[in-house]
């Protein structure tokens, strides 16, 4: 057996010989081998096997589908214990004892034995044998086979080593032969020991008669001297040394790369590669890159190139300046690395659309410059095709249209303002024609009556008509004052002039004046203080409170109680005016403070729609705020809050 194994060509052949010899010596009918696959910690089926009849080929084929982990099945338990295992009748055992129980039973195997092949306490293989009869354990036979297995361990491991060495040598030879480079063995003194010629003809060595010669005898000093320096450095440090050189071959300048690698004691391997084509390609690439850069930088806008993954591969200077980035901060990155997530996602989505459709995409978009200002672009994105007409990326140009957008916005705002002014004029004309008609009619009527009938009237009746004329004139004057006041406020010429005064006295006096004008309403004024000296604009505050209280009276036609509360606080003062009037529809409350706007439920109650606009302007000048809470047919509450730090 030893002689036969030593003559085997490889590891599995040696196992096959061992299986056959054991079966012939012991009379067992079938033998197989299981090999540890240590990287996945299982036993795999070896191609080596032996059977007394061809019918056992089926059993071998079915067994190839199995693999045994440590401690599982006969092979796995022998692998784990490193001791033989004998089973008198495998067919009568459970599937837990013998995983191939069903297959074994179909073939008709009975007795089975597993033997480890061990070398230096390592299981190289597990041999498993079967016979067709149930058979009690024969310890003498097991000892004989185990002894043979121990002897086989070193032989089989030797075969493994030989096989690995042959494989390694063959691999190395194949790799060396596959290299297109010139390989030179050089000793530490600089003499050529051996070589392998390069596959191309652009040789830096003029002929093959240089073995035994010195570097300086074969190569020019421009190459030999740096080569010697690299040889000394490589032998001293053990590190790879690389240098490039050039030489004329057949009157053409060629470029070479030398890699000096320590290959043995006091010897190096010089790997010489012709890099002329690479050099020329790089020069061409650099030239094209310079041309591309020049083209990009002369585009009157931000320009870029992206690959199919939306990574930037080229950008121009205007784009870098716009976003205050350096070239190295952009190249190789995506929009997710450069912009906020929502903007980056839109850019990526646009790229994907162009890549998917192969169509140009035009659109307007905005971004934020480094100073946080809004910048608008008109962007064109186009697919990039390779020589096979395949889309490999996108290119884009973005023109700054911020100024155009500003002009458009200013024009739009001007037109909007003009429309608003036109609507305002229309509402003004409508209001004045309506509101002035009644007092003018009163004046005209009273004047005509006085003209024709005053000589017949008593002094009291004359005075009554004079009072009507005066009242109508005062009403018209009030209307004109409101119009002038809102005009001054719209023009930004309404002055804010705070002066200290007693707010309690001011409000009490205002309530007394307004209470005289109505007999149906009761104005209840409440304040938490007896005196309250504050610094506010008295004139603007009069506009605020007079209009709110007058509206509470006007829009409560059935009368009722009007609550006026003054609530002072540390840093602000609050005025709350609550009525029980007609209320304001929810849908119209947002337009409540627009000039000339009146709620749809006012009916025949006269008014200009300027009062609340004046209130809002006056509150704004105090840097305060006004809030309305209203429900139709229930009432309205206005809350004015004015800060005291103005």
Coordinates of C-alpha atoms in Angstrom, one line a residue:
X1 CA 0.0 0.0 0.0
X2 CA 2.8 2.4 0.9
X3 CA 4.5 1.7 -2.4
X4 CA 1.3 2.2 -4.4
X5 CA 0.5 5.5 -2.5
X6 CA 4.0 6.9 -3.1
X7 CA 3.5 6.4 -6.8
X8 CA 0.1 8.1 -6.9
X9 CA -0.1 11.3 -8.9
X10 CA -2.1 13.4 -6.4
X11 CA -3.9 13.4 -3.0
X12 CA -7.2 12.0 -4.2
X13 CA -5.5 9.2 -6.2
X14 CA -3.6 8.2 -3.0
X15 CA -6.9 8.1 -1.1
X16 CA -8.4 5.9 -3.8
X17 CA -5.5 3.5 -3.6
X18 CA -5.9 3.3 0.2
X19 CA -9.6 2.6 0.0
X20 CA -9.1 -0.2 -2.6
X21 CA -6.2 -1.9 -0.7
X22 CA -8.2 -1.8 2.6
X23 CA -11.3 -3.3 1.0
X24 CA -9.2 -6.0 -0.7
X25 CA -7.4 -6.8 2.6
X26 CA -10.5 -6.8 4.9
X27 CA -13.2 -8.0 2.5
X28 CA -15.4 -4.8 2.9
X29 CA -17.5 -4.1 -0.2
X30 CA -17.5 -0.3 -0.4
X31 CA -15.1 2.4 0.7
X32 CA -15.3 6.2 0.6
X33 CA -13.4 9.2 1.9
X34 CA -14.6 12.5 3.4
X35 CA -12.3 15.6 3.4
X36 CA -12.4 18.5 6.0
X37 CA -13.3 21.8 4.4
X38 CA -11.9 23.9 7.3
X39 CA -13.0 27.3 6.0
X40 CA -16.7 26.3 6.3
X41 CA -16.1 23.6 8.9
X42 CA -17.8 20.7 7.1
X43 CA -16.7 17.4 5.6
X44 CA -17.1 17.1 1.8
X45 CA -17.3 14.0 -0.3
X46 CA -14.0 13.1 -2.0
X47 CA -13.9 11.8 -5.6
X48 CA -11.9 8.9 -4.3
X49 CA -14.0 5.7 -3.7
X50 CA -14.0 1.9 -4.2
X51 CA -16.8 -0.6 -4.7
X52 CA -16.9 -4.3 -5.6
X53 CA -19.6 -3.8 -8.2
X54 CA -20.7 -1.0 -10.7
X55 CA -24.1 -1.0 -9.0
X56 CA -22.6 0.9 -6.1
X57 CA -22.0 3.9 -8.4
X58 CA -25.6 5.1 -7.5
X59 CA -24.8 5.1 -3.8
X60 CA -21.7 7.1 -4.4
X61 CA -23.6 9.6 -6.6
X62 CA -26.3 10.1 -3.9
X63 CA -23.7 10.5 -1.2
X64 CA -22.1 13.4 -3.1
X65 CA -25.2 15.5 -2.1
X66 CA -24.3 15.2 1.6
X67 CA -22.0 17.2 3.8
X68 CA -21.3 16.5 7.5
X69 CA -20.5 19.1 10.1
X70 CA -18.5 18.3 13.2
X71 CA -20.1 15.5 15.3
X72 CA -22.9 14.7 12.8
X73 CA -23.2 11.3 11.2
X74 CA -20.5 8.6 11.1
X75 CA -17.9 10.9 9.3
X76 CA -18.6 13.9 11.5
X77 CA -18.4 11.9 14.8
X78 CA -15.1 10.3 13.7
X79 CA -13.8 13.7 12.7
X80 CA -14.7 15.1 16.1
X81 CA -13.5 12.2 18.2
X82 CA -10.5 11.2 16.1
X83 CA -11.3 7.6 16.9
X84 CA -12.7 4.8 14.9
X85 CA -16.5 4.0 15.1
X86 CA -18.1 0.7 14.3
X87 CA -21.8 0.1 13.7
X88 CA -23.0 -3.5 13.6
X89 CA -26.1 -2.8 11.4
X90 CA -26.4 0.6 9.9
X91 CA -29.8 -0.1 8.4
X92 CA -31.4 -0.6 11.8
X93 CA -30.2 2.7 13.2
X94 CA -32.2 6.0 13.2
X95 CA -31.6 8.9 10.9
X96 CA -30.0 10.8 13.8
X97 CA -27.3 8.2 14.0
X98 CA -26.8 7.8 10.3
X99 CA -28.0 10.7 8.1
X100 CA -27.9 8.5 5.0
X101 CA -30.0 5.8 6.7
X102 CA -32.6 5.6 3.9
X103 CA -29.9 5.5 1.1
X104 CA -27.9 2.8 3.0
X105 CA -31.1 0.8 3.5
X106 CA -32.0 0.9 -0.2
X107 CA -28.5 -0.3 -1.2
X108 CA -28.5 -3.1 1.4
X109 CA -25.5 -2.1 3.5
X110 CA -25.4 -3.5 7.1
X111 CA -22.1 -3.1 8.9
X112 CA -20.2 0.1 8.7
X113 CA -17.0 1.5 10.1
X114 CA -15.3 5.0 10.1
X115 CA -11.5 5.4 10.4
X116 CA -9.7 8.7 10.7
X117 CA -6.4 9.4 8.9
X118 CA -4.4 11.5 11.2
X119 CA -1.1 13.3 11.0
X120 CA 0.2 15.5 13.8
X121 CA -3.2 15.4 15.5
X122 CA -4.9 16.8 12.4
X123 CA -7.6 14.8 10.6
X124 CA -6.7 14.7 6.9
X125 CA -9.6 12.5 5.9
X126 CA -12.2 10.1 7.3
X127 CA -12.5 6.7 5.6
X128 CA -15.9 5.0 5.7
X129 CA -16.4 1.3 4.8
X130 CA -19.6 -0.7 4.4
X131 CA -20.5 -4.5 3.9
X132 CA -23.7 -6.2 3.1
X133 CA -23.8 -8.4 6.3
X134 CA -24.4 -7.3 9.9
X135 CA -21.1 -7.8 11.7
X136 CA -20.0 -7.4 15.3
X137 CA -17.0 -5.1 15.9
X138 CA -13.7 -6.8 15.2
X139 CA -11.3 -4.9 17.4
X140 CA -8.3 -6.6 15.9
X141 CA -9.4 -5.6 12.4
X142 CA -10.0 -2.0 13.6
X143 CA -6.6 -1.8 15.2
X144 CA -4.9 -3.1 12.0
X145 CA -6.8 -0.6 9.8
X146 CA -6.1 2.3 12.3
X147 CA -2.4 1.4 12.3
X148 CA -2.4 1.5 8.6
X149 CA -4.3 4.8 8.6
X150 CA -1.7 6.4 10.9
X151 CA 1.1 5.3 8.6
X152 CA -0.9 6.6 5.7
X153 CA -1.3 10.1 7.3
X154 CA 2.2 11.2 6.6
X155 CA 2.2 9.8 3.1
X156 CA -1.1 11.4 2.2
X157 CA -0.1 14.7 3.7
X158 CA 3.1 14.6 1.7
X159 CA 0.9 14.0 -1.4
X160 CA -1.1 17.0 -0.4
X161 CA 2.0 19.1 -0.1
X162 CA 3.4 17.9 -3.4
X163 CA 0.1 18.7 -5.1
X164 CA 0.0 22.2 -3.6
X165 CA 3.6 22.8 -4.6
X166 CA 3.0 21.6 -8.2
X167 CA -0.1 23.8 -8.3
X168 CA 1.8 26.8 -6.9
X169 CA 4.7 26.3 -9.3
X170 CA 2.3 25.9 -12.2
X171 CA 0.4 29.0 -11.2
X172 CA 3.6 31.1 -10.7
X173 CA 4.9 29.9 -14.1
X174 CA 1.6 30.7 -15.7
X175 CA 1.6 34.2 -14.1
X176 CA 5.2 34.9 -15.1
X177 CA 4.6 33.7 -18.7
X178 CA 1.4 35.8 -18.8
X179 CA 3.3 39.0 -17.9
X180 CA 4.1 41.1 -20.9
X181 CA 7.0 42.7 -19.0
X182 CA 10.7 42.2 -19.2
X183 CA 11.9 40.4 -16.0
X184 CA 15.5 40.8 -15.0
X185 CA 17.3 39.0 -12.1
X186 CA 20.1 41.3 -10.9
X187 CA 22.5 40.7 -8.0
X188 CA 23.5 43.4 -5.4
X189 CA 26.6 44.3 -7.4
X190 CA 24.5 45.1 -10.4
X191 CA 25.2 42.1 -12.6
X192 CA 22.5 40.4 -14.7
X193 CA 21.8 36.8 -13.4
X194 CA 18.9 35.8 -15.7
X195 CA 15.9 37.3 -17.5
X196 CA 12.5 36.6 -19.2
X197 CA 12.0 38.5 -22.4
X198 CA 9.1 40.9 -22.8
X199 CA 6.3 40.0 -25.2
X200 CA 6.6 43.1 -27.3
X201 CA 9.5 44.2 -29.5
X202 CA 10.1 47.6 -28.0
X203 CA 12.9 46.3 -25.8
X204 CA 15.1 48.5 -23.7
X205 CA 17.7 45.7 -23.9
X206 CA 19.3 45.6 -27.4
X207 CA 19.9 41.9 -27.4
X208 CA 19.8 38.7 -25.3
X209 CA 23.6 38.5 -24.7
X210 CA 23.7 40.6 -21.5
X211 CA 23.6 37.9 -18.8
X212 CA 26.7 38.2 -16.6
X213 CA 27.2 41.8 -17.7
X214 CA 26.9 44.9 -15.5
X215 CA 24.0 47.4 -15.7
X216 CA 26.4 50.1 -16.9
X217 CA 27.6 47.9 -19.7
X218 CA 24.1 47.3 -21.1
X219 CA 22.0 50.4 -20.3
X220 CA 22.7 54.1 -20.5
X221 CA 23.8 56.0 -17.4
X222 CA 20.4 57.7 -17.3
X223 CA 18.9 54.3 -16.6
X224 CA 21.7 52.3 -15.0
X225 CA 22.5 54.9 -12.2
X226 CA 19.0 55.2 -10.8
X227 CA 18.5 51.5 -11.2
X228 CA 21.6 50.8 -9.0
X229 CA 20.3 53.3 -6.4
X230 CA 16.9 51.6 -6.3
X231 CA 18.6 48.1 -6.0
X232 CA 20.6 49.3 -3.0
X233 CA 17.5 50.9 -1.4
X234 CA 15.3 47.8 -2.0
X235 CA 17.9 45.4 -0.5
X236 CA 18.4 47.8 2.5
X237 CA 14.7 48.4 3.3
X238 CA 12.9 45.4 1.7
X239 CA 10.5 47.8 0.0
X240 CA 9.5 48.0 -3.6
X241 CA 11.4 50.8 -5.5
X242 CA 9.8 52.4 -8.6
X243 CA 11.3 54.8 -11.1
X244 CA 10.5 55.8 -14.7
X245 CA 12.9 56.4 -17.5
X246 CA 12.9 56.9 -21.3
X247 CA 15.1 55.7 -24.2
X248 CA 15.1 55.8 -28.0
X249 CA 14.2 52.5 -29.6
X250 CA 14.3 52.4 -33.4
X251 CA 14.6 56.2 -33.4
X252 CA 11.4 56.5 -31.4
X253 CA 11.2 57.8 -27.8
X254 CA 9.7 55.2 -25.5
X255 CA 8.9 55.4 -21.8
X256 CA 9.6 52.6 -19.2
X257 CA 8.6 51.9 -15.7
X258 CA 11.1 49.9 -13.5
X259 CA 9.9 48.1 -10.4
X260 CA 12.7 46.7 -8.2
X261 CA 11.6 43.9 -5.8
X262 CA 13.8 41.8 -3.5
X263 CA 13.5 38.2 -4.8
X264 CA 16.3 36.5 -2.9
X265 CA 19.2 37.2 -0.5
X266 CA 21.4 39.8 -2.2
X267 CA 19.3 39.6 -5.4
X268 CA 16.4 41.6 -6.9
X269 CA 13.9 41.2 -9.7
X270 CA 13.5 44.2 -12.0
X271 CA 10.1 44.3 -13.7
X272 CA 10.5 46.5 -16.7
X273 CA 7.2 47.6 -18.4
X274 CA 6.8 49.7 -21.6
X275 CA 4.4 52.5 -20.6
X276 CA 4.8 54.5 -23.8
X277 CA 1.1 54.0 -24.8
X278 CA 0.0 54.8 -21.2
X279 CA 2.1 58.0 -21.2
X280 CA 0.8 59.1 -24.6
X281 CA -2.7 58.3 -23.5
X282 CA -2.3 60.3 -20.3
X283 CA -0.9 63.2 -22.2
X284 CA -3.8 63.1 -24.6
X285 CA -6.2 62.8 -21.7
X286 CA -4.6 65.8 -20.0
X287 CA -4.7 67.7 -23.2
X288 CA -8.4 66.9 -23.6
X289 CA -9.0 67.7 -20.0
X290 CA -7.4 71.1 -20.5
X291 CA -9.5 71.7 -23.6
X292 CA -12.7 70.6 -21.8
X293 CA -11.8 72.9 -18.9
X294 CA -11.2 75.8 -21.2
X295 CA -14.5 75.2 -22.9
X296 CA -16.4 74.9 -19.6
X297 CA -14.8 78.0 -18.2
X298 CA -15.7 80.0 -21.3
X299 CA -19.4 79.1 -21.1
X300 CA -21.4 82.1 -19.9
X301 CA -23.0 80.2 -17.0
X302 CA -22.4 77.4 -14.6
X303 CA -21.6 74.1 -16.4
X304 CA -20.9 70.5 -15.3
X305 CA -20.6 66.9 -16.3
X306 CA -22.0 64.0 -14.3
X307 CA -21.6 60.2 -14.7
X308 CA -24.6 57.8 -14.7
X309 CA -24.6 57.8 -10.9
X310 CA -25.0 61.6 -10.8
X311 CA -21.4 62.1 -9.5
X312 CA -19.7 65.3 -10.7
X313 CA -16.8 64.5 -13.1
X314 CA -16.1 68.1 -14.3
X315 CA -17.3 71.6 -13.4
X316 CA -16.4 75.1 -14.4
X317 CA -15.1 78.1 -12.5
X318 CA -18.4 80.0 -12.4
X319 CA -20.1 77.1 -10.7
X320 CA -17.3 76.9 -8.1
X321 CA -17.5 80.6 -7.4
X322 CA -21.3 80.6 -7.2
X323 CA -21.3 78.0 -4.4
X324 CA -18.0 79.0 -2.9
X325 CA -16.5 75.5 -3.4
X326 CA -13.1 74.1 -4.3
X327 CA -12.7 71.7 -7.2
X328 CA -11.7 68.8 -4.8
X329 CA -14.9 69.5 -2.8
X330 CA -17.1 68.8 -5.8
X331 CA -15.4 66.2 -8.1
X332 CA -16.6 62.7 -7.3
X333 CA -19.4 63.9 -5.1
X334 CA -23.2 64.0 -5.7
X335 CA -25.7 66.8 -5.0
X336 CA -26.5 65.1 -1.7
X337 CA -23.0 66.1 -0.5
X338 CA -23.4 69.7 -1.7
X339 CA -27.0 70.9 -1.2
X340 CA -29.9 70.6 1.2
X341 CA -31.7 67.2 0.9
X342 CA -34.9 68.5 -0.9
X343 CA -32.9 70.5 -3.5
X344 CA -30.4 67.6 -3.9
X345 CA -33.3 65.1 -4.5
X346 CA -34.8 67.3 -7.2
X347 CA -31.4 67.6 -9.0
X348 CA -31.0 63.8 -8.8
X349 CA -34.6 63.2 -10.1
X350 CA -33.9 65.5 -13.0
X351 CA -30.7 63.6 -13.9
X352 CA -32.6 60.2 -13.7
X353 CA -35.3 61.6 -16.0
X354 CA -32.7 62.6 -18.6
X355 CA -30.9 59.3 -18.3
X356 CA -34.2 57.4 -18.7
X357 CA -35.7 59.3 -21.6
X358 CA -32.6 60.4 -23.4
X359 CA -34.3 63.8 -23.9
X360 CA -33.1 67.3 -23.0
X361 CA -34.8 68.9 -20.1
X362 CA -35.4 72.7 -19.7
X363 CA -36.6 74.2 -16.5
X364 CA -36.2 77.1 -14.0
X365 CA -35.0 76.5 -10.5
X366 CA -33.5 78.3 -7.6
X367 CA -30.8 77.6 -5.0
X368 CA -29.2 79.4 -2.1
X369 CA -25.9 81.1 -2.5
X370 CA -23.2 80.9 0.1
X371 CA -24.6 84.2 1.7
X372 CA -28.0 82.7 1.9
X373 CA -29.6 84.7 -0.9
X374 CA -31.9 83.2 -3.4
X375 CA -30.4 82.6 -6.9
X376 CA -32.5 81.7 -9.9
X377 CA -31.3 79.6 -12.8
X378 CA -32.5 78.6 -16.2
X379 CA -31.1 75.1 -16.5
X380 CA -30.6 72.8 -19.5
X381 CA -29.7 69.1 -18.9
X382 CA -28.6 66.9 -21.8
X383 CA -27.7 63.2 -21.9
X384 CA -24.0 62.2 -22.8
X385 CA -23.5 59.3 -25.2
X386 CA -20.5 57.0 -25.8
X387 CA -19.2 55.6 -29.1
X388 CA -21.8 52.8 -28.8
X389 CA -24.6 55.3 -28.6
X390 CA -25.2 54.4 -24.9
X391 CA -26.1 57.1 -22.3
X392 CA -23.2 57.3 -19.8
X393 CA -24.0 60.5 -18.0
X394 CA -25.5 64.0 -18.2
X395 CA -24.2 67.5 -18.9
X396 CA -25.8 70.6 -17.6
X397 CA -25.7 74.4 -18.1
X398 CA -27.3 76.8 -15.7
X399 CA -27.7 80.5 -16.5
X400 CA -28.2 83.0 -13.7
X401 CA -31.5 84.6 -14.3
X402 CA -31.8 86.2 -10.8
X403 CA -31.9 89.7 -12.2
X404 CA -34.5 88.8 -14.8
X405 CA -36.6 87.1 -12.1
X406 CA -36.3 90.3 -10.0
X407 CA -37.5 92.4 -12.8
X408 CA -40.4 90.0 -13.5
X409 CA -41.2 90.0 -9.8
X410 CA -41.0 93.8 -9.6
X411 CA -43.1 94.2 -12.7
X412 CA -45.7 91.7 -11.4
X413 CA -45.8 93.5 -8.0
X414 CA -46.2 96.9 -9.8
X415 CA -49.0 95.5 -11.9
X416 CA -50.6 94.0 -8.8
X417 CA -50.2 97.3 -7.0
X418 CA -51.7 99.1 -10.0
X419 CA -54.7 96.7 -10.0
X420 CA -55.1 97.2 -6.3
X421 CA -55.0 101.0 -6.7
X422 CA -57.5 100.8 -9.5
X423 CA -59.8 98.7 -7.3
X424 CA -59.2 101.1 -4.5
X425 CA -60.2 104.0 -6.6
X426 CA -63.3 102.2 -7.8
X427 CA -64.2 101.4 -4.2
X428 CA -63.5 105.0 -3.2
X429 CA -65.7 106.4 -6.0
X430 CA -68.4 104.0 -5.0
X431 CA -68.1 104.9 -1.3
X432 CA -68.0 108.6 -1.8
X433 CA -70.8 108.7 -4.3
X434 CA -72.9 106.7 -1.8
X435 CA -71.8 108.2 1.5
X436 CA -71.7 111.8 0.3
X437 CA -75.1 111.6 -1.4
X438 CA -77.1 111.5 1.9
X439 CA -75.4 114.5 3.6
X440 CA -75.4 116.5 0.4
X441 CA -79.1 115.8 0.0
X442 CA -79.7 116.9 3.6
X443 CA -77.8 120.1 3.0
X444 CA -79.5 120.9 -0.3
X445 CA -83.0 120.1 1.2
X446 CA -82.5 122.2 4.3
X447 CA -80.9 125.1 2.4
X448 CA -83.9 125.1 -0.1
X449 CA -86.4 125.0 2.7
X450 CA -84.6 127.9 4.5
X451 CA -84.5 129.8 1.3
X452 CA -88.2 129.6 0.6
X453 CA -89.8 129.2 4.0
X454 CA -87.6 130.8 6.6
X455 CA -89.7 133.9 6.7
X456 CA -92.7 131.8 7.8
X457 CA -90.7 129.6 10.4
X458 CA -90.0 130.1 13.9
X459 CA -86.4 130.6 15.1
X460 CA -86.4 127.1 16.6
X461 CA -87.3 125.4 13.3
X462 CA -84.7 127.5 11.4
X463 CA -82.1 126.4 13.9
X464 CA -83.1 122.8 13.5
X465 CA -82.4 122.9 9.7
X466 CA -79.2 124.8 10.3
X467 CA -78.1 122.0 12.7
X468 CA -78.9 119.4 10.0
X469 CA -76.7 121.3 7.6
X470 CA -73.9 121.5 10.2
X471 CA -74.3 117.8 11.0
X472 CA -74.1 116.8 7.4
X473 CA -71.0 119.0 6.8
X474 CA -69.4 117.5 9.9
X475 CA -70.2 114.0 8.6
X476 CA -68.6 114.8 5.2
X477 CA -65.6 116.4 6.9
X478 CA -65.2 113.2 9.0
X479 CA -65.4 111.1 5.8
X480 CA -62.8 113.3 4.1
X481 CA -60.5 113.1 7.2
X482 CA -60.7 109.4 7.1
X483 CA -59.8 109.3 3.4
X484 CA -56.9 111.7 4.0
X485 CA -55.7 109.7 7.0
X486 CA -55.7 106.3 5.2
X487 CA -54.0 108.0 2.3
X488 CA -51.3 109.3 4.5
X489 CA -51.0 105.9 6.2
X490 CA -50.7 104.1 2.8
X491 CA -48.0 106.5 1.8
X492 CA -46.1 105.8 5.0
X493 CA -46.4 109.4 6.2
X494 CA -48.5 108.8 9.2
X495 CA -46.4 109.9 12.2
X496 CA -45.9 108.1 15.5
X497 CA -45.3 110.6 18.3
X498 CA -45.7 109.0 21.7
X499 CA -46.1 111.3 24.7
X500 CA -46.9 110.6 28.4
X501 CA -50.5 111.0 29.4
X502 CA -53.0 109.4 31.9
X503 CA -54.6 106.5 30.0
X504 CA -57.5 106.1 32.5
X505 CA -58.6 109.7 32.2
X506 CA -58.3 109.5 28.4
X507 CA -60.4 106.4 28.1
X508 CA -63.1 107.7 30.5
X509 CA -63.4 110.9 28.6
X510 CA -63.7 109.1 25.3
X511 CA -66.4 106.8 26.7
X512 CA -68.4 109.9 27.9
X513 CA -68.2 111.5 24.5
X514 CA -69.5 108.4 22.7
X515 CA -72.2 107.6 25.3
X516 CA -73.8 111.0 24.5
X517 CA -74.2 109.9 20.9
X518 CA -76.4 106.9 21.8
X519 CA -79.4 106.2 24.0
X520 CA -79.8 102.5 23.1
X521 CA -76.4 101.4 24.2
X522 CA -74.6 101.3 27.5
X523 CA -70.8 101.5 27.4
X524 CA -69.3 99.9 30.5
X525 CA -65.6 100.9 31.0
X526 CA -63.5 98.9 33.4
X527 CA -59.9 99.4 34.4
X528 CA -57.8 97.9 37.1
X529 CA -56.1 101.1 38.0
X530 CA -57.3 104.6 39.1
X531 CA -54.5 106.4 37.3
X532 CA -52.2 105.0 34.6
X533 CA -49.5 107.3 33.2
X534 CA -48.1 105.8 30.0
X535 CA -46.2 107.0 27.0
X536 CA -48.3 106.4 23.8
X537 CA -49.4 108.3 20.8
X538 CA -52.6 109.9 22.0
X539 CA -53.9 110.9 18.5
X540 CA -53.4 107.4 17.0
X541 CA -54.9 105.8 20.2
X542 CA -58.0 108.0 19.7
X543 CA -58.3 106.7 16.1
X544 CA -58.1 103.1 17.4
X545 CA -60.6 103.3 20.3
X546 CA -63.0 105.8 18.7
X547 CA -63.4 103.6 15.6
X548 CA -63.8 100.4 17.6
X549 CA -66.3 101.8 20.0
X550 CA -68.2 103.6 17.2
X551 CA -68.4 100.4 15.3
X552 CA -69.6 98.6 18.4
X553 CA -72.4 101.1 18.6
X554 CA -73.2 101.3 14.9
X555 CA -73.3 97.5 14.3
X556 CA -75.4 96.8 17.4
X557 CA -78.6 98.4 16.0
X558 CA -80.8 96.8 18.7
X559 CA -78.7 98.4 21.4
X560 CA -77.2 96.4 24.2
X561 CA -74.2 96.6 26.5
X562 CA -70.7 97.4 25.1
X563 CA -67.9 96.3 27.4
X564 CA -64.6 98.2 27.2
X565 CA -61.8 96.7 29.4
X566 CA -58.4 98.2 30.0
X567 CA -55.8 95.6 31.2
X568 CA -52.4 97.0 32.1
X569 CA -49.4 94.6 32.3
X570 CA -45.7 95.0 33.0
X571 CA -44.6 95.4 29.4
X572 CA -47.9 95.9 27.5
X573 CA -51.4 97.3 27.7
X574 CA -54.5 95.5 26.4
X575 CA -57.8 97.0 25.2
X576 CA -60.8 94.7 24.9
X577 CA -64.0 96.0 23.3
X578 CA -66.9 93.6 23.1
X579 CA -70.4 94.2 21.6
X580 CA -73.6 92.2 21.1
X581 CA -74.1 93.2 17.5
X582 CA -74.5 91.6 14.1
X583 CA -71.1 90.0 14.1
X584 CA -68.7 89.3 11.1
X585 CA -68.9 86.2 8.9
X586 CA -65.8 83.9 9.4
X587 CA -65.1 83.9 5.6
X588 CA -64.6 87.7 5.6
X589 CA -62.6 88.2 8.7
X590 CA -59.2 88.0 6.9
X591 CA -60.2 91.0 4.7
X592 CA -61.6 93.0 7.6
X593 CA -58.7 95.5 7.8
X594 CA -58.5 96.2 4.0
X595 CA -59.5 99.7 3.0
X596 CA -63.1 100.2 1.8
X597 CA -64.0 96.6 2.7
X598 CA -67.3 96.0 4.4
X599 CA -68.9 92.8 5.5
X600 CA -71.7 91.4 3.4
X601 CA -74.2 91.4 6.3
X602 CA -74.1 95.2 7.1
X603 CA -77.3 95.8 5.1
X604 CA -78.3 99.4 5.1
X605 CA -75.9 100.5 7.9
X606 CA -73.8 103.3 6.4
X607 CA -70.1 103.2 6.5
X608 CA -66.9 103.8 4.5
X609 CA -64.9 100.6 5.2
X610 CA -62.0 102.8 6.3
X611 CA -62.4 102.7 10.1
X612 CA -60.8 99.3 10.7
X613 CA -58.1 100.0 8.1
X614 CA -57.1 103.1 10.1
X615 CA -57.2 101.1 13.3
X616 CA -54.8 98.5 11.9
X617 CA -52.4 101.2 10.6
X618 CA -52.4 102.9 14.0
X619 CA -51.9 99.6 15.9
X620 CA -49.0 98.8 13.5
X621 CA -47.3 102.1 14.3
X622 CA -47.4 101.2 17.9
X623 CA -45.9 97.8 16.9
X624 CA -48.9 96.2 18.5
X625 CA -51.4 93.6 17.3
X626 CA -55.1 93.4 16.9
X627 CA -57.2 90.2 17.1
X628 CA -60.9 89.7 16.3
X629 CA -63.2 87.1 17.6
X630 CA -66.7 87.3 16.1
X631 CA -69.8 85.2 15.4
X632 CA -72.8 86.3 13.3
X633 CA -75.8 87.5 15.4
X634 CA -73.9 86.9 18.6
X635 CA -71.3 89.7 18.7
X636 CA -67.7 90.8 18.1
X637 CA -64.7 91.2 20.4
X638 CA -61.6 93.2 19.4
X639 CA -58.5 92.7 21.4
X640 CA -55.7 95.3 20.9
X641 CA -52.3 94.7 22.5
X642 CA -49.7 97.5 22.5
X643 CA -46.2 97.0 23.9
X644 CA -44.8 99.6 26.3
X645 CA -41.2 99.5 25.2
X646 CA -41.6 102.0 22.3

